[in-house]
mmCIF file of C-alpha atoms in Angstrom:
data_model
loop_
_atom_site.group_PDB
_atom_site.id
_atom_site.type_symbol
_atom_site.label_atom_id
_atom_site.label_comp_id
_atom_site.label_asym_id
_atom_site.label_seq_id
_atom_site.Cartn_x
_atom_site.Cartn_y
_atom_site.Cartn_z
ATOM 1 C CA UNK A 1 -19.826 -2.301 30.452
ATOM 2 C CA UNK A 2 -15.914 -2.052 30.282
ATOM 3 C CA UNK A 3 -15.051 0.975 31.583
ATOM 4 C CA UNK A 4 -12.763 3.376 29.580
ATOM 5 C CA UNK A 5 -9.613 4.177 30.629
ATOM 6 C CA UNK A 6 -9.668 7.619 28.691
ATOM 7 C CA UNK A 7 -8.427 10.871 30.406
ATOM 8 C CA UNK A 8 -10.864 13.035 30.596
ATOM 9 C CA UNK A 9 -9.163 16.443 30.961
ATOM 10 C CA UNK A 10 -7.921 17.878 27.641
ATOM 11 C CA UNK A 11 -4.766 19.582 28.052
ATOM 12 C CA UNK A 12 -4.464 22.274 25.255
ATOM 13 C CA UNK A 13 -1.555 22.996 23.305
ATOM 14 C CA UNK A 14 0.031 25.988 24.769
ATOM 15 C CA UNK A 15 0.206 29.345 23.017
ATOM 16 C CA UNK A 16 3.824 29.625 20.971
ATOM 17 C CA UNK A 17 5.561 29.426 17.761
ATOM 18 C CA UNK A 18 5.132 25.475 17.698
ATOM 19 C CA UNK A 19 1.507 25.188 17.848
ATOM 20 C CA UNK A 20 1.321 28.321 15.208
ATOM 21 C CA UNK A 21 3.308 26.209 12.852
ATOM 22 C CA UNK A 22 0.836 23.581 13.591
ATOM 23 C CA UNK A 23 -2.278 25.654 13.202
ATOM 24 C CA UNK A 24 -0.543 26.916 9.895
ATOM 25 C CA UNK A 25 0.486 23.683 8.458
ATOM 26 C CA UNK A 26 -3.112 22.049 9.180
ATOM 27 C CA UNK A 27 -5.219 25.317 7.957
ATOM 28 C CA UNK A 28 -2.948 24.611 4.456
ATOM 29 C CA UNK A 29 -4.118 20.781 4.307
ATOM 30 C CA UNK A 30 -8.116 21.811 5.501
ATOM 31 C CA UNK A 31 -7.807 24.733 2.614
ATOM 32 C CA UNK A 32 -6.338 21.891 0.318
ATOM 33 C CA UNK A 33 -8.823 19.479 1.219
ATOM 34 C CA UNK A 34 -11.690 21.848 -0.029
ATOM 35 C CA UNK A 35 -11.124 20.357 -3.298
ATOM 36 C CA UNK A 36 -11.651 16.654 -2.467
ATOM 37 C CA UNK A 37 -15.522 17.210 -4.099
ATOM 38 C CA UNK A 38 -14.340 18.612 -7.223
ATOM 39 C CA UNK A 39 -11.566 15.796 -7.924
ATOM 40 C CA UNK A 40 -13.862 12.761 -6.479
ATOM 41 C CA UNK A 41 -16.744 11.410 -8.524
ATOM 42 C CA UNK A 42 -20.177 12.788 -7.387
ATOM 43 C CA UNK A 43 -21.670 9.505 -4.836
ATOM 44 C CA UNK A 44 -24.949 8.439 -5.788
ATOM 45 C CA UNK A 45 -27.629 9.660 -4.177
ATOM 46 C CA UNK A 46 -28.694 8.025 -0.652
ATOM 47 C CA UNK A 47 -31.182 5.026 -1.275
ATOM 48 C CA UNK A 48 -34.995 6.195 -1.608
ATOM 49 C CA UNK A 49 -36.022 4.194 1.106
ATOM 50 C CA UNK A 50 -33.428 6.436 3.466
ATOM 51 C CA UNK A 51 -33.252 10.386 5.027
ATOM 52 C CA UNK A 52 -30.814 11.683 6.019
ATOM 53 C CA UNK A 53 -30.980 13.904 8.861
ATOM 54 C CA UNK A 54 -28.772 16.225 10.367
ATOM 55 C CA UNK A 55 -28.471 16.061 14.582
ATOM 56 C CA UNK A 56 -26.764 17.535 17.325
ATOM 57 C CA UNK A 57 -25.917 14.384 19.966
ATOM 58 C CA UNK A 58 -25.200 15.267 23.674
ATOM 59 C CA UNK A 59 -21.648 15.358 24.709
ATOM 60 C CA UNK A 60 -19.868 15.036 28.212
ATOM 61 C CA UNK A 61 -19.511 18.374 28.371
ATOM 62 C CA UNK A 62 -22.198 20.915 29.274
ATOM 63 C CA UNK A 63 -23.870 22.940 26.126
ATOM 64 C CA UNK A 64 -21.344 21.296 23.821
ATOM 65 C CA UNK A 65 -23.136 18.867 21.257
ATOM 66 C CA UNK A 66 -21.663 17.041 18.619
ATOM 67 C CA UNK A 67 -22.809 16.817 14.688
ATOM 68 C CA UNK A 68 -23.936 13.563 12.781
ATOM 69 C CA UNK A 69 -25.565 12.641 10.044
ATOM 70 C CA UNK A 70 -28.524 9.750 10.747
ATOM 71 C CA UNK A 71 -29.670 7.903 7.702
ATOM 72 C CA UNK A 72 -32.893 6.525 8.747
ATOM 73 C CA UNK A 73 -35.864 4.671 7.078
ATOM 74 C CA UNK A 74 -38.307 7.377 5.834
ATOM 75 C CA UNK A 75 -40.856 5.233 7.852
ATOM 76 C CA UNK A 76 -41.024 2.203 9.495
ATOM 77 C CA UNK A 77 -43.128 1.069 12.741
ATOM 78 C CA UNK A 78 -41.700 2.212 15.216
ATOM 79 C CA UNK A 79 -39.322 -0.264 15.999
ATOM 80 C CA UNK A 80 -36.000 -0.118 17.328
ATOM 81 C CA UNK A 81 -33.413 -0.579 14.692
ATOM 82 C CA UNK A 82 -30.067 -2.214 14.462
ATOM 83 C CA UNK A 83 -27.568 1.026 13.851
ATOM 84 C CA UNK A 84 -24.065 0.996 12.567
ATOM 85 C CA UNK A 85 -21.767 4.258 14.000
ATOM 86 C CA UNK A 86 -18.992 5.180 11.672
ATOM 87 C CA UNK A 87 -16.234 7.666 12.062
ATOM 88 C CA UNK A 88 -14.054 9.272 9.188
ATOM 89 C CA UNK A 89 -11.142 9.505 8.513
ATOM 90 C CA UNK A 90 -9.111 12.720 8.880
ATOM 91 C CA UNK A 91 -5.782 12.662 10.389
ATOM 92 C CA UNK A 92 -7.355 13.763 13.472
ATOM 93 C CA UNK A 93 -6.997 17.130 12.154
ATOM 94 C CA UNK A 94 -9.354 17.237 9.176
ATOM 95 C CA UNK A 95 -13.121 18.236 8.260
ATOM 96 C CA UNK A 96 -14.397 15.465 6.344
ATOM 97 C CA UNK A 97 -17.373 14.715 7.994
ATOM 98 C CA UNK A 98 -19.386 12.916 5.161
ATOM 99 C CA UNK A 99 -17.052 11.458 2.905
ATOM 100 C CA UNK A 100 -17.889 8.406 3.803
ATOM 101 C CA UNK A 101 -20.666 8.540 1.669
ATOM 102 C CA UNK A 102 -20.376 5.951 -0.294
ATOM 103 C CA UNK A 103 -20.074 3.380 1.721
ATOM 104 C CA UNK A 104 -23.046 4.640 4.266
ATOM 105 C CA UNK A 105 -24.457 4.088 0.783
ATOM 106 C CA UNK A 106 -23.367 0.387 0.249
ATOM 107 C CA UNK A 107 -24.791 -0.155 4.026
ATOM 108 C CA UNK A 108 -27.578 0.431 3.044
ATOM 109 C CA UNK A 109 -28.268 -1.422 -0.013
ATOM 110 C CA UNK A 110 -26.522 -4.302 0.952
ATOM 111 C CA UNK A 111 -28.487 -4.852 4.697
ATOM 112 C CA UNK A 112 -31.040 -2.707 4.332
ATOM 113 C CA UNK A 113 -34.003 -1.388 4.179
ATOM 114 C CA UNK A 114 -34.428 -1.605 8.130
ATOM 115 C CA UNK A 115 -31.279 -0.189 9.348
ATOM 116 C CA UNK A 116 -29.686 3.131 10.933
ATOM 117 C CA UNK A 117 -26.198 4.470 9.940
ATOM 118 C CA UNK A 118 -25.375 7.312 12.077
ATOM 119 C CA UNK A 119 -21.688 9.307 10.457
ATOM 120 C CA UNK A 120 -20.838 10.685 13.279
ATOM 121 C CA UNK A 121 -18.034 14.138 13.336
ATOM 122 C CA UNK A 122 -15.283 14.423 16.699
ATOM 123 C CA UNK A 123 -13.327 17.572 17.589
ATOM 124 C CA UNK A 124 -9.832 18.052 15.615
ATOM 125 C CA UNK A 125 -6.674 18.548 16.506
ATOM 126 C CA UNK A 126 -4.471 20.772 16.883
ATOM 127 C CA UNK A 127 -7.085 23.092 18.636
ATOM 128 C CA UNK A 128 -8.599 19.919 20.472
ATOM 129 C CA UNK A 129 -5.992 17.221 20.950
ATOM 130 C CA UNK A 130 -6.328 13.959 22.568
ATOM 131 C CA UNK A 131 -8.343 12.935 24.072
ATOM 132 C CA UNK A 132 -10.869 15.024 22.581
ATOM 133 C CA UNK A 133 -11.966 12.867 19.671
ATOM 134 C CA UNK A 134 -12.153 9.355 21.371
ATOM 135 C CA UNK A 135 -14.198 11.470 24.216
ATOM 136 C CA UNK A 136 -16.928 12.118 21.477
ATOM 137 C CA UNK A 137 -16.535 8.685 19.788
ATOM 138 C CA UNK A 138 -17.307 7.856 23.298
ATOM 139 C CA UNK A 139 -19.718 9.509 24.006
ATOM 140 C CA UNK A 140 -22.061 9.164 20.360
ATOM 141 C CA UNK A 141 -21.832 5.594 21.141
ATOM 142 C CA UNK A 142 -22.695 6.760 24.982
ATOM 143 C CA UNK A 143 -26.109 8.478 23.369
ATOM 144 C CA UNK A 144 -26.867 5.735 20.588
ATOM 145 C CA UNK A 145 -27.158 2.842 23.872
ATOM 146 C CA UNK A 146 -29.141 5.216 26.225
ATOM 147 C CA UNK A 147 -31.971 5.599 23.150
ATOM 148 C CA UNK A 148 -33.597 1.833 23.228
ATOM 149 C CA UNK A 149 -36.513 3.046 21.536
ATOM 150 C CA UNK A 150 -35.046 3.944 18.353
ATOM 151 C CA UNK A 151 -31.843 1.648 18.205
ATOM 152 C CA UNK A 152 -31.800 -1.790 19.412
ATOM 153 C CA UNK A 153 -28.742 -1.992 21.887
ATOM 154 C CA UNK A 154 -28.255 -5.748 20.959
ATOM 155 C CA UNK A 155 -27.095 -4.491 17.568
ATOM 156 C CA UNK A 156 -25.051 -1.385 17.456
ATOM 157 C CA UNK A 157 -21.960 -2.030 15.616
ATOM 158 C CA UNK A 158 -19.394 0.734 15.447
ATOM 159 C CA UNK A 159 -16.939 1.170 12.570
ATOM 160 C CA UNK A 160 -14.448 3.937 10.735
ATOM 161 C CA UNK A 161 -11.633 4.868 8.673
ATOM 162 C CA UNK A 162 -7.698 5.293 9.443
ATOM 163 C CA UNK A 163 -8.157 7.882 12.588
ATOM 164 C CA UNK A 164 -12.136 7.226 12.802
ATOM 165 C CA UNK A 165 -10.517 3.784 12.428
ATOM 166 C CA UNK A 166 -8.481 4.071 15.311
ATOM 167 C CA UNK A 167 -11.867 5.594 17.085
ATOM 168 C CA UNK A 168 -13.985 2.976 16.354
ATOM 169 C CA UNK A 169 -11.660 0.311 17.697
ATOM 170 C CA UNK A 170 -11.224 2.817 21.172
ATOM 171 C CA UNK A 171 -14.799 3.355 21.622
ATOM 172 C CA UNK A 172 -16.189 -0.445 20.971
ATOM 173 C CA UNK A 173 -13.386 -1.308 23.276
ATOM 174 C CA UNK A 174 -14.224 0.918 25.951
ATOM 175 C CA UNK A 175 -17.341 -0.124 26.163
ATOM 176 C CA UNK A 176 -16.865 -4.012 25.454
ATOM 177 C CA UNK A 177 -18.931 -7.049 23.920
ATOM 178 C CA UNK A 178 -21.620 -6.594 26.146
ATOM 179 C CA UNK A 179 -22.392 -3.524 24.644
ATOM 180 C CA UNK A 180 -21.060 -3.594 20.855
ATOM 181 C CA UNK A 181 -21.653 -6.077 18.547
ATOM 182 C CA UNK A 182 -19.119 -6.012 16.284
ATOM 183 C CA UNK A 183 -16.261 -3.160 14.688
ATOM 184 C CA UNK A 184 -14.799 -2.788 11.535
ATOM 185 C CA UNK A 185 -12.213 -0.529 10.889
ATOM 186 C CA UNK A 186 -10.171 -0.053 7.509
ATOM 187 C CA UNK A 187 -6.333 1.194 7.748
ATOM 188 C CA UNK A 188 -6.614 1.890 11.173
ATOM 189 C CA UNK A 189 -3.428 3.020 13.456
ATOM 190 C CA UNK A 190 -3.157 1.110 15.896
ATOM 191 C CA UNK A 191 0.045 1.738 17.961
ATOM 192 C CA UNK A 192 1.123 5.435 18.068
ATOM 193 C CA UNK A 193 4.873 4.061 19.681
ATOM 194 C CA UNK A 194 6.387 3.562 16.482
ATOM 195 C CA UNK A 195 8.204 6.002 15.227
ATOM 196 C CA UNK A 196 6.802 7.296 11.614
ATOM 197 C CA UNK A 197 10.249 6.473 9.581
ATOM 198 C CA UNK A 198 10.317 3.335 11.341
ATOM 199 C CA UNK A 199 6.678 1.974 9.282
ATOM 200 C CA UNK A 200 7.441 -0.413 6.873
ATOM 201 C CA UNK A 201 5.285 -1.395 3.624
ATOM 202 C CA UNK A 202 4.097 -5.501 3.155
ATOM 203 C CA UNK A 203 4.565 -4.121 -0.640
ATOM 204 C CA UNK A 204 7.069 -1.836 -1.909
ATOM 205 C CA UNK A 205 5.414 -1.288 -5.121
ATOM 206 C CA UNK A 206 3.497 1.762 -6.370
ATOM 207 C CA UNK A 207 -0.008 1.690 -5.270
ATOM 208 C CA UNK A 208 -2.831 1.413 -8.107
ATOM 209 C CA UNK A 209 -4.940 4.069 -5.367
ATOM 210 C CA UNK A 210 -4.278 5.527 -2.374
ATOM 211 C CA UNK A 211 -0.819 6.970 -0.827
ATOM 212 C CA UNK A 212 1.986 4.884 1.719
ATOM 213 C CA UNK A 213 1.578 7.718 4.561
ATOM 214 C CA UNK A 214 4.674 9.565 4.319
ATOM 215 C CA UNK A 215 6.668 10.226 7.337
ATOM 216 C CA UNK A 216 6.549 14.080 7.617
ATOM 217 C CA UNK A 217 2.479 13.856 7.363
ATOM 218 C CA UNK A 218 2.574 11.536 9.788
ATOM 219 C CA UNK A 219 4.727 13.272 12.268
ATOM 220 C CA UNK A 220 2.658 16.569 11.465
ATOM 221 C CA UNK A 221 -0.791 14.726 12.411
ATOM 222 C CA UNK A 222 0.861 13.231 15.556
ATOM 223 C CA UNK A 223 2.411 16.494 16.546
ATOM 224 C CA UNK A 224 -1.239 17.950 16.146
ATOM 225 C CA UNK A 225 -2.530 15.235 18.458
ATOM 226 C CA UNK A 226 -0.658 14.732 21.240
ATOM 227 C CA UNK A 227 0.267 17.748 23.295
ATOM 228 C CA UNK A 228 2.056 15.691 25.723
ATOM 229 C CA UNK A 229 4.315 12.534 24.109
ATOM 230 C CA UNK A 230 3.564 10.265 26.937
ATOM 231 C CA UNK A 231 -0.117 9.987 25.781
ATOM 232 C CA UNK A 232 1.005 8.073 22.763
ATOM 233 C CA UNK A 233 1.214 4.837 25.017
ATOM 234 C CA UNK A 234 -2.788 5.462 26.261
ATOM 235 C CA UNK A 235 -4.452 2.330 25.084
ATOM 236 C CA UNK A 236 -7.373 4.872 24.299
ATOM 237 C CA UNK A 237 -4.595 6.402 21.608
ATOM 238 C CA UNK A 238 -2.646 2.938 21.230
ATOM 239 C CA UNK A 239 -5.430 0.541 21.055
ATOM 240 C CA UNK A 240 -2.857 -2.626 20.375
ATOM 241 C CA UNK A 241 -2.362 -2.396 24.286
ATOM 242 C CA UNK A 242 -5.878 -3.032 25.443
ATOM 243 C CA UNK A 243 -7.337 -6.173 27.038
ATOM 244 C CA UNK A 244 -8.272 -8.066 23.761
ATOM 245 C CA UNK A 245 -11.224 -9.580 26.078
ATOM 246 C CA UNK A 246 -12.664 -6.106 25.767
ATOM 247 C CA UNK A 247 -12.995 -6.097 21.782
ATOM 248 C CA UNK A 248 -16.185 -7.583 20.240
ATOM 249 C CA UNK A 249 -15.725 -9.517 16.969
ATOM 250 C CA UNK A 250 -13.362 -7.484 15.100
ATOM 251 C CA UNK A 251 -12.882 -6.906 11.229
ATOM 252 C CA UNK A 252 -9.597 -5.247 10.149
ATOM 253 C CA UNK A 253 -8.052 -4.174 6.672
ATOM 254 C CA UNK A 254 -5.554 -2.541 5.266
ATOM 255 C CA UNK A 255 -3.573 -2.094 1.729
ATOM 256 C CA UNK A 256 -0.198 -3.780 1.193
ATOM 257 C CA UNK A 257 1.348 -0.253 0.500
ATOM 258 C CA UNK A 258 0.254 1.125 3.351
ATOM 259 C CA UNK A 259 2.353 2.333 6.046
ATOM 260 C CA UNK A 260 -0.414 1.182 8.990
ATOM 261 C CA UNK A 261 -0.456 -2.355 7.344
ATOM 262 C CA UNK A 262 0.920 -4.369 10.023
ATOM 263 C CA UNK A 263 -0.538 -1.901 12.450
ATOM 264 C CA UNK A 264 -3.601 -3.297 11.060
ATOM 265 C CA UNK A 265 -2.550 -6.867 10.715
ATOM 266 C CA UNK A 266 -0.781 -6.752 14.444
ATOM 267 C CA UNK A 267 -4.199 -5.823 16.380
ATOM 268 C CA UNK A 268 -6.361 -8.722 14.308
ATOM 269 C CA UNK A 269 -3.464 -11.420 15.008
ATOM 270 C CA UNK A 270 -3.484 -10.448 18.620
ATOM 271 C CA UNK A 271 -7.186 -10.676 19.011
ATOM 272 C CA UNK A 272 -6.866 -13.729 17.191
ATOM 273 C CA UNK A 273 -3.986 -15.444 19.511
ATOM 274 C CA UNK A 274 -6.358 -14.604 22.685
ATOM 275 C CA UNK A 275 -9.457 -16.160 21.006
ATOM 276 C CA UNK A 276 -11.259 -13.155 20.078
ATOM 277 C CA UNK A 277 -13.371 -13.402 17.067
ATOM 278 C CA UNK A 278 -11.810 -11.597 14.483
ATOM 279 C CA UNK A 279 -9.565 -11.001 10.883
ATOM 280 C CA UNK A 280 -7.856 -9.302 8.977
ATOM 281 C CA UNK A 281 -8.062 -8.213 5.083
ATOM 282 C CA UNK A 282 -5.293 -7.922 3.247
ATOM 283 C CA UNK A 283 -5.685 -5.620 0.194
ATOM 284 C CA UNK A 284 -3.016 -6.397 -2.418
ATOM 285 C CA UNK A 285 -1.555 -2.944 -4.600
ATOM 286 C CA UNK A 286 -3.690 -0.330 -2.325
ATOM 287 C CA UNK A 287 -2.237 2.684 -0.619
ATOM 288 C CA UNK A 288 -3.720 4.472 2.232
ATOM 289 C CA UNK A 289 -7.597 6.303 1.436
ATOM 290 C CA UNK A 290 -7.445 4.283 -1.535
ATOM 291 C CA UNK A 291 -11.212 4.047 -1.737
ATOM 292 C CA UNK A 292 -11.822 7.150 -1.368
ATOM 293 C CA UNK A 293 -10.619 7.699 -5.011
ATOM 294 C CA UNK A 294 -10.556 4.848 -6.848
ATOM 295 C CA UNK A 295 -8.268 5.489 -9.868
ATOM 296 C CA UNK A 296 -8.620 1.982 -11.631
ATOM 297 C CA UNK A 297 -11.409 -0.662 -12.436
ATOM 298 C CA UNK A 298 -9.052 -3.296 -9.892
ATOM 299 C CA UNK A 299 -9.376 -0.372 -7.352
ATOM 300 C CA UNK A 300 -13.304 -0.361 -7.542
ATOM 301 C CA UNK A 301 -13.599 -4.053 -7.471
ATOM 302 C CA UNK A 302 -11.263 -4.289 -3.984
ATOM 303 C CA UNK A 303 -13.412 -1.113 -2.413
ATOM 304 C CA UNK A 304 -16.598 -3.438 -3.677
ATOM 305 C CA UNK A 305 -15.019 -6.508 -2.077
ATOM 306 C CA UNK A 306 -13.692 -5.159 1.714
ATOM 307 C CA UNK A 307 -17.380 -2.637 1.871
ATOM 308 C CA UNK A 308 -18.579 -5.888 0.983
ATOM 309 C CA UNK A 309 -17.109 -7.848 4.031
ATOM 310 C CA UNK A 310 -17.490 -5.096 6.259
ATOM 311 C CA UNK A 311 -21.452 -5.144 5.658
ATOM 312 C CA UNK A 312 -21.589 -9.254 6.085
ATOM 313 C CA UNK A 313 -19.415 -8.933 9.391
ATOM 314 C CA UNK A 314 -22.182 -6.018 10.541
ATOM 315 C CA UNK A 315 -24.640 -8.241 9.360
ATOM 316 C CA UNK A 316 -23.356 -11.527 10.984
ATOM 317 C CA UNK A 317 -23.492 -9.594 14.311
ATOM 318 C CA UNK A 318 -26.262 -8.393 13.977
ATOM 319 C CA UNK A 319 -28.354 -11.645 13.462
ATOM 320 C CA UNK A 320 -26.238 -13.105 16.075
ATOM 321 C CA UNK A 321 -27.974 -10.795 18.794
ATOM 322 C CA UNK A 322 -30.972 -10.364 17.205
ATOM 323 C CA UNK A 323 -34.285 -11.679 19.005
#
């Protein structure tokens, strides 16, 4: 197992005006949030052949557990299962533990019926900042390998969205091929050194879905984050600075008017140029979270095609290892 280079102490922001204008700013975007389910279409409902179950996996930390949803078979034979982790996306200061609905959804119609997707939650910042949430990606990864009687540990594939993105890519790193089949991660960040007015677009054009990530948000999340500035250049915050021998197979994408494109596209290229298995998707007229609300029939039909990829890339691994 590659070992994680992770700190393990959390240093807290301290008590002052600064981190109350954080805690202000980020209680206005949760509040805001709380609409998401009224302005998104309703998912459909989870496949019949799937539960899903809400647990409480063991963290690092002593009486401190952390929440996930497991969609499981509603029986099978007692076999150990291939399982696919996935981490939202949030800022690393949002709630949204279950959004990902949808594509938990196209999982598991597309490889299923004998599959596990566990949608795993992480501590937010500002009250827990780095490196509280790639501790927990950590460590629900930690707790899916040490249970070889429900999940086959020669295929558990880890994937996520912009900051669960960013997780995914930390975690399957830290723990390395041996241990991970395969990640996927869709607008991921990928290098938290460059400044946020300094992102450029592959597209300047206004996105059909989605949002380019506007400086000011993204300075606000980072602020949130990172207590102390120097952390930025962790490779378990900046992944684009890790070993690339330490990344399994690795699927990337990212919309053209997206300010983490070539964050995206930088990491795959990498992997690529040190002959890691791995690509990159380039999704033409898409803004950041653009699948999470698909505003046009194009928009659909791109969400369709990179859930798409991202299940035949699971699946590809997963055959791969399997017995």
């Amino acid at each position: 197992m590659t070992l994680s280079t992770t700190p393990k102490k959390i240093k807290l922001h301290p008590w002052s005006l600064e981190y109350l204008r954080l805690k202000l700013l980020v209680s206005v975007f949760r509040f805001l949030a709380l609409a998401r389910p009224l302005i998104r279409p309703k998912p459909e409902p989870l496949p019949s052949t799937h539960e899903r179950v809400l647990v409480q996996i063991p963290s690092r930390d002593a009486r401190r557990t952390i929440k996930a949803y497991v969609h499981r078979p509603k029986s099978h034979r007692g076999r150990a299962l291939p399982v696919h982790v996935t981490f939202h996306g949030s800022g690393f200061v949002l709630d949204s533990l279950g959004e990902d609905a949808v594509f938990v959804n196209h999982l598991i119609h597309r490889l299923g019926p004998d599959l596990v997707v566990i949608d795993a939650d992480y501590r937010k910042a500002p009250e827990w900042p780095f490196p509280a949430a790639p501790n927990d990606a950590e460590d629900v990864l930690a707790h899916v390998l040490s249970r070889p009687d429900a999940y086959d540990p020669r295929r558990v594939t880890v994937g996520g969205f912009s900051a669960g993105g960013n997780l995914a890519l930390v975690a399957a790193s830290a723990f390395g091929p041996e241990k991970i089949a395969a990640v996927t991660s869709l607008y991921p960040v990928t290098d938290f050194l460059i400044p946020a007015d300094k992102r450029r677009l592959k597209a300047d054009v206004k996105p059909e879905s989605g949002l380019p990530l506007p400086p000011w948000m993204s300075r606000l999340f980072n602020q949130s984050y990172f207590v102390d500035t120097a952390h930025k250049k962790d490779s378990a915050a900046s992944v684009i600075s890790r070993d690339p021998s330490s990344f399994p197979p690795t699927l990337v994408a990212c919309g053209e008017v997206d300010t983490l494109y070539y964050d995206s596209q930088h990491l795959a290229d990498k992997l690529a140029a040190a002959g890691i298995k791995s690509r990159f998707i380039s999704i033409e007229q898409e803004g950041h979270g653009f699948d999470k609300l698909c505003k046009t029939q194009h928009s659909l039909q791109r969400r369709e095609h990179v859930y798409s990829a991202f299940a035949d890339w699971i699946q590809q691994a997963w055959d791969k290892n399997q017995n």
